[in-house]
XYZ file of C-alpha atoms in Angstrom:
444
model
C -2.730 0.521 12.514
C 0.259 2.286 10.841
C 0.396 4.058 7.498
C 3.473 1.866 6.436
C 1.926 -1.164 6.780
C -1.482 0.401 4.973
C 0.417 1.333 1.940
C 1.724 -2.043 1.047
C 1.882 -2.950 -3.041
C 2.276 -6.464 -2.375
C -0.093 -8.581 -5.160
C -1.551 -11.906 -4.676
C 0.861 -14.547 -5.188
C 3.971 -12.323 -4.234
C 6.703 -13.911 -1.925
C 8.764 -10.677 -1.575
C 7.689 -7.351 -0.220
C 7.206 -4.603 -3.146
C 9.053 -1.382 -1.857
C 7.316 2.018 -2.642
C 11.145 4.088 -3.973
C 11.688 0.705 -6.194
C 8.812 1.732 -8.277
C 8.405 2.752 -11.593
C 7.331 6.529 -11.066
C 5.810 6.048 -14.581
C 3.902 2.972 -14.219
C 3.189 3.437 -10.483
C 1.412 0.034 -8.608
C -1.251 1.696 -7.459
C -2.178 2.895 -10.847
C -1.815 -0.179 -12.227
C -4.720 -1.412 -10.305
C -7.021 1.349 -11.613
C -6.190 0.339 -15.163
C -6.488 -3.718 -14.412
C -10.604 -2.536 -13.360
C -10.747 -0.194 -16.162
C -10.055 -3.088 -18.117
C -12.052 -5.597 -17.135
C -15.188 -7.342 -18.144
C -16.653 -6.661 -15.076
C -16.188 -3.287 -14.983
C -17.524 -2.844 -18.654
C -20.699 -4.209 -17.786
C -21.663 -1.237 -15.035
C -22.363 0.638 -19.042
C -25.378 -1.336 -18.759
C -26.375 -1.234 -15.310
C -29.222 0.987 -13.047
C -27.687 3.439 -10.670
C -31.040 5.056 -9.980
C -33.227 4.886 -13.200
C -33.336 1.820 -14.164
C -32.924 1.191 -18.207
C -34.049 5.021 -18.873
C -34.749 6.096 -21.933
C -32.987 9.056 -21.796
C -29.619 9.465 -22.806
C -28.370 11.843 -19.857
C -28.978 9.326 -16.542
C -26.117 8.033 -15.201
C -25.208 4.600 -14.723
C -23.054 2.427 -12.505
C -20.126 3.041 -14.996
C -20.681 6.794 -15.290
C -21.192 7.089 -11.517
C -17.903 4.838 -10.714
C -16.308 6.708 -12.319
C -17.753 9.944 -11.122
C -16.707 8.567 -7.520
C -13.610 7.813 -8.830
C -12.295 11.401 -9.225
C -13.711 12.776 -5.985
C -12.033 10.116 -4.269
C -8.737 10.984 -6.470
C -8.752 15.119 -5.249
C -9.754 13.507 -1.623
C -6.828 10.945 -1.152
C -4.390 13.687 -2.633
C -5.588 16.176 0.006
C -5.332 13.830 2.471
C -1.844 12.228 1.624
C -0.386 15.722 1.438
C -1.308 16.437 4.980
C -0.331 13.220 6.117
C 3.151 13.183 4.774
C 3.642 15.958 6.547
C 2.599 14.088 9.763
C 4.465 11.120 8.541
C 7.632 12.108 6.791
C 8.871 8.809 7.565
C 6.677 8.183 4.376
C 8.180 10.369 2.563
C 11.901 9.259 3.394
C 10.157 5.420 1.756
C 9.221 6.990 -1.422
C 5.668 7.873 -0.421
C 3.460 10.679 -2.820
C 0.444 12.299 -2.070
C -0.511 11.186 -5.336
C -0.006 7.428 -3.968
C -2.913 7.950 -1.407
C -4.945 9.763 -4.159
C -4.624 6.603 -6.801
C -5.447 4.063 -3.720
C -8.674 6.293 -3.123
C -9.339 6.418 -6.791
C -8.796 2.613 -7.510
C -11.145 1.463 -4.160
C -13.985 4.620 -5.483
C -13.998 2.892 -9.347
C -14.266 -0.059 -8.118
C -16.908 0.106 -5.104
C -20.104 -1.008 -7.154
C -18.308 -3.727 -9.605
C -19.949 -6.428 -7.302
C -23.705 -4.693 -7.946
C -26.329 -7.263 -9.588
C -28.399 -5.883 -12.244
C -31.329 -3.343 -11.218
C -29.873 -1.348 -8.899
C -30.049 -2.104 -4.946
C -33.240 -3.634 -5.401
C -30.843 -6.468 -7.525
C -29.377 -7.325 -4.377
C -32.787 -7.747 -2.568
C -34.165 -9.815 -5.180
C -31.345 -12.112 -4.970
C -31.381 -12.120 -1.233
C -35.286 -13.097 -1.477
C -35.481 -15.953 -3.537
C -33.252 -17.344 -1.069
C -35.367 -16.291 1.846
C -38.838 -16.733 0.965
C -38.925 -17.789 -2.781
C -38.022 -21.179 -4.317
C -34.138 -21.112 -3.105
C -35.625 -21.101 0.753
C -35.427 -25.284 -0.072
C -31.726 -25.139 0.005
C -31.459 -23.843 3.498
C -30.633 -26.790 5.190
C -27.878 -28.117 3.225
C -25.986 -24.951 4.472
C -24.052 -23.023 7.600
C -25.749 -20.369 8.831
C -23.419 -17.995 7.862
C -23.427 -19.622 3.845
C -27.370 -18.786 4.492
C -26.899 -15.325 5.531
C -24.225 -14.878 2.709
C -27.313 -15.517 0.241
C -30.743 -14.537 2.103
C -28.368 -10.905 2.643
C -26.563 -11.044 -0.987
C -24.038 -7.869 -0.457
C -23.058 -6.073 -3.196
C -19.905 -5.172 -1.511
C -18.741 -8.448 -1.020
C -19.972 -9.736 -4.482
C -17.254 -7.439 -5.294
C -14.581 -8.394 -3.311
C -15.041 -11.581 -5.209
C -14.746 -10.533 -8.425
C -11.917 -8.604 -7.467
C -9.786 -11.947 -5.894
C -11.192 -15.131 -6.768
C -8.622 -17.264 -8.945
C -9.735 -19.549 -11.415
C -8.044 -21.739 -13.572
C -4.732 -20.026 -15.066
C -6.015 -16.904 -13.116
C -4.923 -16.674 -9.249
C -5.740 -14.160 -7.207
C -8.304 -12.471 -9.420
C -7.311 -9.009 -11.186
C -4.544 -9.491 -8.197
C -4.903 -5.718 -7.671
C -2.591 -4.167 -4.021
C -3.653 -5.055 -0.870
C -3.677 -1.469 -0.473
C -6.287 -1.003 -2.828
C -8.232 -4.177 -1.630
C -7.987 -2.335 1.885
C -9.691 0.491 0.694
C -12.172 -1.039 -1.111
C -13.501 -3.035 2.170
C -15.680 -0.563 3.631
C -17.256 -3.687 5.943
C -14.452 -5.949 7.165
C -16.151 -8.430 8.408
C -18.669 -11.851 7.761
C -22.089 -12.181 7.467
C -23.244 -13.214 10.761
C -23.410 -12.143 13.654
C -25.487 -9.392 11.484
C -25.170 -5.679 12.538
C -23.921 -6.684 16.642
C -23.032 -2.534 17.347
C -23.901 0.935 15.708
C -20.107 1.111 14.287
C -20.052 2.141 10.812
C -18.072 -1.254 10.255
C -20.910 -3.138 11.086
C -24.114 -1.704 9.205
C -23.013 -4.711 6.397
C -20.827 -7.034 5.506
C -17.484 -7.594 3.274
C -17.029 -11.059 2.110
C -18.659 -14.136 1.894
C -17.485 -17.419 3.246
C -16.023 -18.874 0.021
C -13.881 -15.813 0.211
C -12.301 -15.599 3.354
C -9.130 -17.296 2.928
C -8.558 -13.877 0.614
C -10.443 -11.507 3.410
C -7.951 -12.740 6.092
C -4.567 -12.504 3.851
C -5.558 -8.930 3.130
C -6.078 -7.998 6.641
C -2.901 -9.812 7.996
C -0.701 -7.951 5.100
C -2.059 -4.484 5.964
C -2.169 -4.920 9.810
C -5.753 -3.800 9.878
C -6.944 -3.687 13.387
C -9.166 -7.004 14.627
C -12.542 -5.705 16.462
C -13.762 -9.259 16.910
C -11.225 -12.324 15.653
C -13.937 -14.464 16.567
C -16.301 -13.252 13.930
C -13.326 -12.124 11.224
C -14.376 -8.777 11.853
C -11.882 -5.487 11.602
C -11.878 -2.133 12.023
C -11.378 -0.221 8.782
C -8.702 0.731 6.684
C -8.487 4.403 7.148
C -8.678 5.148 3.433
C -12.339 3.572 2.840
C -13.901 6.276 5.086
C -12.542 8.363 1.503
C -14.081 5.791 -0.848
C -17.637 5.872 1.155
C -17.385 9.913 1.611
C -16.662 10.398 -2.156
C -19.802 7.494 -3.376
C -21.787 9.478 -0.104
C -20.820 12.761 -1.964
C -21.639 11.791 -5.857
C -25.149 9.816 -5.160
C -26.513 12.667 -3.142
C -25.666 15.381 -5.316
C -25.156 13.753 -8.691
C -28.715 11.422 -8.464
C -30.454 14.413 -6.951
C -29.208 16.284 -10.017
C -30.640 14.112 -12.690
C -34.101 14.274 -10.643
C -34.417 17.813 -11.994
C -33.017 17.203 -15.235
C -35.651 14.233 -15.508
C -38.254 16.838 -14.524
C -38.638 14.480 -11.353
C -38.014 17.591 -9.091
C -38.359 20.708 -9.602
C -35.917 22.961 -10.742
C -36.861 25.620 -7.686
C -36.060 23.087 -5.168
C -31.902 22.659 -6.757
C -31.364 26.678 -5.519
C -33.270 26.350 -2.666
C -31.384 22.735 -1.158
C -28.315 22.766 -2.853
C -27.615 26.409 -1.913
C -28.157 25.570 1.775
C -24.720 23.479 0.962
C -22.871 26.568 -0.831
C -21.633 29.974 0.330
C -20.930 32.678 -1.818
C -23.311 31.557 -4.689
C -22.777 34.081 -7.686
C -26.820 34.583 -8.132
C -26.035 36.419 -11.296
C -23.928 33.498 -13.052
C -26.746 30.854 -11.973
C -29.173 33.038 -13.617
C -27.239 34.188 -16.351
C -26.921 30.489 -17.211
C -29.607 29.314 -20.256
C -30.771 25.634 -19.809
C -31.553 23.725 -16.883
C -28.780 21.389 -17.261
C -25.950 23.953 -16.959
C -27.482 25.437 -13.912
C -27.813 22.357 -12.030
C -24.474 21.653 -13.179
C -23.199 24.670 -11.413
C -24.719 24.147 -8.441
C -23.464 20.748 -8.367
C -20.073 21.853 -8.551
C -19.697 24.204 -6.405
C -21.804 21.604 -3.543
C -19.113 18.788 -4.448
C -16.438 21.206 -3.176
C -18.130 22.280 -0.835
C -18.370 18.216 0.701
C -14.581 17.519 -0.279
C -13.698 20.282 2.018
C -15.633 19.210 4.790
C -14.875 15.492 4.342
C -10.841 16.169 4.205
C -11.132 18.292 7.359
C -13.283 15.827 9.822
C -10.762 12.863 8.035
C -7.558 14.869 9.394
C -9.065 16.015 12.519
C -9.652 12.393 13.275
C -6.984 10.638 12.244
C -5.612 9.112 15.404
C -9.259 8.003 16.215
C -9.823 6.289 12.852
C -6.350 4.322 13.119
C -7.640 3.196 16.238
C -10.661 1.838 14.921
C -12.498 4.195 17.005
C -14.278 6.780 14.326
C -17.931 4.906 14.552
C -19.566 6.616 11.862
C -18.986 7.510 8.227
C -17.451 11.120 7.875
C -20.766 13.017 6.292
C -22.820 11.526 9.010
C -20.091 13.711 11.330
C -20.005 16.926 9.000
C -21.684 20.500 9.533
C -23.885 19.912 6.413
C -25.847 16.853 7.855
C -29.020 18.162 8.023
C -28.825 19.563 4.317
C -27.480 16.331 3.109
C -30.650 14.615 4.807
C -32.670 17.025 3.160
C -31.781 16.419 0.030
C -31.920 12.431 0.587
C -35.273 12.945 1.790
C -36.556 14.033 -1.338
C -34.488 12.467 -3.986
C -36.168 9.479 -2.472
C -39.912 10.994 -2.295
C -39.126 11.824 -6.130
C -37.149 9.830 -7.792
C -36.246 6.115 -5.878
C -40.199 6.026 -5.369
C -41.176 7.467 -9.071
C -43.270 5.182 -10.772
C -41.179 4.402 -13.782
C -38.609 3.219 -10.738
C -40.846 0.869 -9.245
C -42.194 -0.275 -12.001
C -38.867 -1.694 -13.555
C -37.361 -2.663 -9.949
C -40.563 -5.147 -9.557
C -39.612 -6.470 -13.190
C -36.421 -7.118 -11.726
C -37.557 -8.938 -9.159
C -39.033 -11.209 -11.295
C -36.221 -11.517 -13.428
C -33.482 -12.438 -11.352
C -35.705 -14.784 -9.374
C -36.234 -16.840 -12.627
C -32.683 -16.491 -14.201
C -31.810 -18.187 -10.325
C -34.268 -20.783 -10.564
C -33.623 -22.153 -13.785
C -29.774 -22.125 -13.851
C -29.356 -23.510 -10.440
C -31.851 -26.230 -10.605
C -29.896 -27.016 -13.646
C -26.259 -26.823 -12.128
C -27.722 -29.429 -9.166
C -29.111 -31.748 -11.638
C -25.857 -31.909 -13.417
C -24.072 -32.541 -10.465
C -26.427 -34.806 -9.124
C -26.340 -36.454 -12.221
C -30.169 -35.852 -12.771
C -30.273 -33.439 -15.940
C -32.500 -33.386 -18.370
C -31.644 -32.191 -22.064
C -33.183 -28.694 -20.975
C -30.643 -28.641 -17.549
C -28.032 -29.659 -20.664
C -28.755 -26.842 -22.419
C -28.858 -24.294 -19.935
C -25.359 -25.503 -18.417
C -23.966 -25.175 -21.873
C -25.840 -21.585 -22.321
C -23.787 -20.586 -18.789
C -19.815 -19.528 -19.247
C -17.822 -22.521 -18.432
C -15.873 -20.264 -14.964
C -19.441 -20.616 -13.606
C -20.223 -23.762 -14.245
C -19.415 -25.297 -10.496
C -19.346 -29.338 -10.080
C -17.895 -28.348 -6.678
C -19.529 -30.922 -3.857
C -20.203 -27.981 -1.775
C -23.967 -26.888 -2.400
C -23.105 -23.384 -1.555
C -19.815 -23.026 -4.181
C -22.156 -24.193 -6.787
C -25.013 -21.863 -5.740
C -22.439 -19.099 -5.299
C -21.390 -19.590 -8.508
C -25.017 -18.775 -9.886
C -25.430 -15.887 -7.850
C -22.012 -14.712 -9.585
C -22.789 -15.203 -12.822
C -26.649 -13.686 -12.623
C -24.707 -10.523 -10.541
C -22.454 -10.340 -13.444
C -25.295 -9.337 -16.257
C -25.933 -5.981 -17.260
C -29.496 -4.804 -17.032
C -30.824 -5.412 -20.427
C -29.008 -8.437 -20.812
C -30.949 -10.016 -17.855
C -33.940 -9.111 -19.213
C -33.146 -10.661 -22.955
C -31.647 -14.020 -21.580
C -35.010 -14.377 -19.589
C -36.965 -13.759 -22.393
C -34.996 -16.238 -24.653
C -35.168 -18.853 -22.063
C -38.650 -18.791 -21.416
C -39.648 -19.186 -24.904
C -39.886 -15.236 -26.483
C -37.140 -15.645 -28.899
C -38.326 -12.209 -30.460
């Protein structure tokens, strides 16, 4: 793979090539594409979605909008570290009009961007999802599809949820928020299908990147941006260089920022933040950290100075690895290959003991379950009876109750189930939970 290539601004739909020193230095592509996802629906609804406690009723937790965006500016300070190296590796990118605040916008785009694909309830959203298919009332649709349409549902990927939103076309609309391939590059942190599911230990592998009613988009990306096949057979690719910065700067913010509101939850105790965070921080200034009055603001300083502390480590092991990660040979993500592994493990380990196992967690992701099983049931029994030409008043009402770019009449069974999946992905948290309510009779 080559930088040049990597870079490209070309859009969806574009029939010319989009050279870097013909750009508007105030209105720069690649910044473009971070204000199209600020922008859009999509986006606005992470406000209202779990990152790790789901609907808290706390003002301070953050969500998936407050986290993207989080990501968003460690992934801006590690592209620009980056790109400044690497122009001066490259100056051939320089002499084309290339900034080191070009790779830093790509980086920052892909990072606010990398949950917008997330169903409702956090992770356990995407398991729900991926159960009713596999052992709930949507196993009866099973045989009316590939085996890779299957594994799209039964394994419902956030990820590629996302890439759809980001480049489906719909009517007036091609090419979805027809961001740069550059940016779409980025964003792919598993270029490949489905099936065959996790064949090797590379990082590229662990999930998957689109599903099948999306890879006519998957493979135009990859041809523009000369990303490197690992398997042609299975539309699987190595990675763009640039997500290894998206994952390291979402790796970065969950681990610190999630283990951060543990303590300010009272989840974890405030001991443990100076004892595991310090193990990730030299030089601590003991007397600011206790000169500080609330909770809040110490944890806050700890974070800090830890989120450096990452960013330094993730820039260096990115640089020194360069060639190998061009060749699609860099198998692993770049904290898994960083000094502060162990400490980053450690701090996993009990943010999950704490907080993703806390009662109030599991007692909301189980309501999930529920609710995004039903919301399933109802609207895609009622999307096949319309096409089949089998509804019932209720079916009538529930198609009408659906936005009309969901509403498939496609004669593929997996388009119109996709479509579903889309549009339940697509609600916020507590709007799940009202439309359920509403539609099962508790208008109050």
């Amino acid at each position: 793979m080559n930088w040049e290539q990597l870079l490209s601004l070309k859009r969806f739909g574009d029939t010319q090539k989009r050279p870097r020193i013909a750009q508007d230095e105030t209105r720069l592509g690649f910044e473009v594409d971070f204000d199209r996802i600020i922008f859009s629906s999509a986006f606005r609804s992470l406000q209202d979605k779990t990152q790790v406690i789901p609907l808290s009723e706390t003002d301070f937790v953050h969500t998936r909008l407050t986290h993207s965006l989080e990501v968003s500016v460690v992934g801006r300070t590690l592209g620009r570290r980056v790109g400044k190296v690497l122009l001066e590796r490259h100056p051939n990118l320089v002499e084309l009009g290339y900034t080191f605040n070009d790779f830093g916008a790509i980086v920052a785009a892909a990072s606010v961007t990398h949950d917008i694909g997330n169903p409702p309830f956090g992770h356990s959203g995407e398991k729900a999802i991926g159960e009713y298919f596999k052992t709930g009332k949507g196993l009866q649709y099973k045989e009316h599809l590939s085996a890779k349409e299957y594994q799209d549902l039964v394994d419902f990927e956030g990820n590629a949820n996302g890439f759809k939103i980001l480049t489906e076309s719909r009517e007036g609309i091609s090419g979805g928020l027809r961001l740069c391939y550059a940016t779409l590059g980025a964003f792919l942190k598993y270029p490949k299908e489905s099936l065959p599911k996790k064949p090797t230990s590379h990082i590229v592998d662990k999930k998957y990147g689109f599903f099948q009613s999306d890879k006519e988009a998957f493979i135009d990306v990859v041809a523009e941006l000369g990303m490197k096949p690992k398997n042609l057979e299975a539309n699987s690719f190595y990675r763009h260089p640039l997500a290894y910065l998206v994952e390291a700067a979402d790796d970065i913010c969950y681990t610190i920022i999630d283990f951060e509101d543990g303590i300010n939850l009272g989840l974890i105790e405030e001991d443990y933040a100076l004892e595991y965070m310090s193990k990730l921080i030299y030089g601590i200034n003991r007397d600011k950290y206790y000169a500080l009055q609330h909770t809040k603001d110490r944890t806050a300083y700890l974070r800090a100075i830890a989120i450096n502390a990452l960013i330094d480590e993730a820039v260096t092991i990115f640089l020194d690895n360069e060639i190998a990660i061009l060749n699609g040979d860099f198998k692993n993500s770049l904290l898994d290959k960083c000094k502060y592994e162990a400490q980053i493990n450690d701090i996993i380990k009990i943010s999950i003991d704490k907080i993703y196992k806390s009662k109030e967690v599991l007692e909301k992701e189980v309501a999930g379950y529920r609710i995004i099983g039903d919301l399933l049931d109802v609207f895609i029994t009622a999307i096949n009876n319309n096409y089949n030409n089998n509804n019932s008043n209720y079916d009538n009402l529930l198609v009408n109750l659906m936005p009309q770019e969901f509403v498939s009449e496609s004669d593929s069974q997996y388009d119109r189930i996709m479509a579903v999946c889309t549009y339940v992905s697509r609600m916020s948290d507590s709007y799940a939970i009202r439309l359920r309510r509403k539609i099962f009779g508790n208008i109050f």
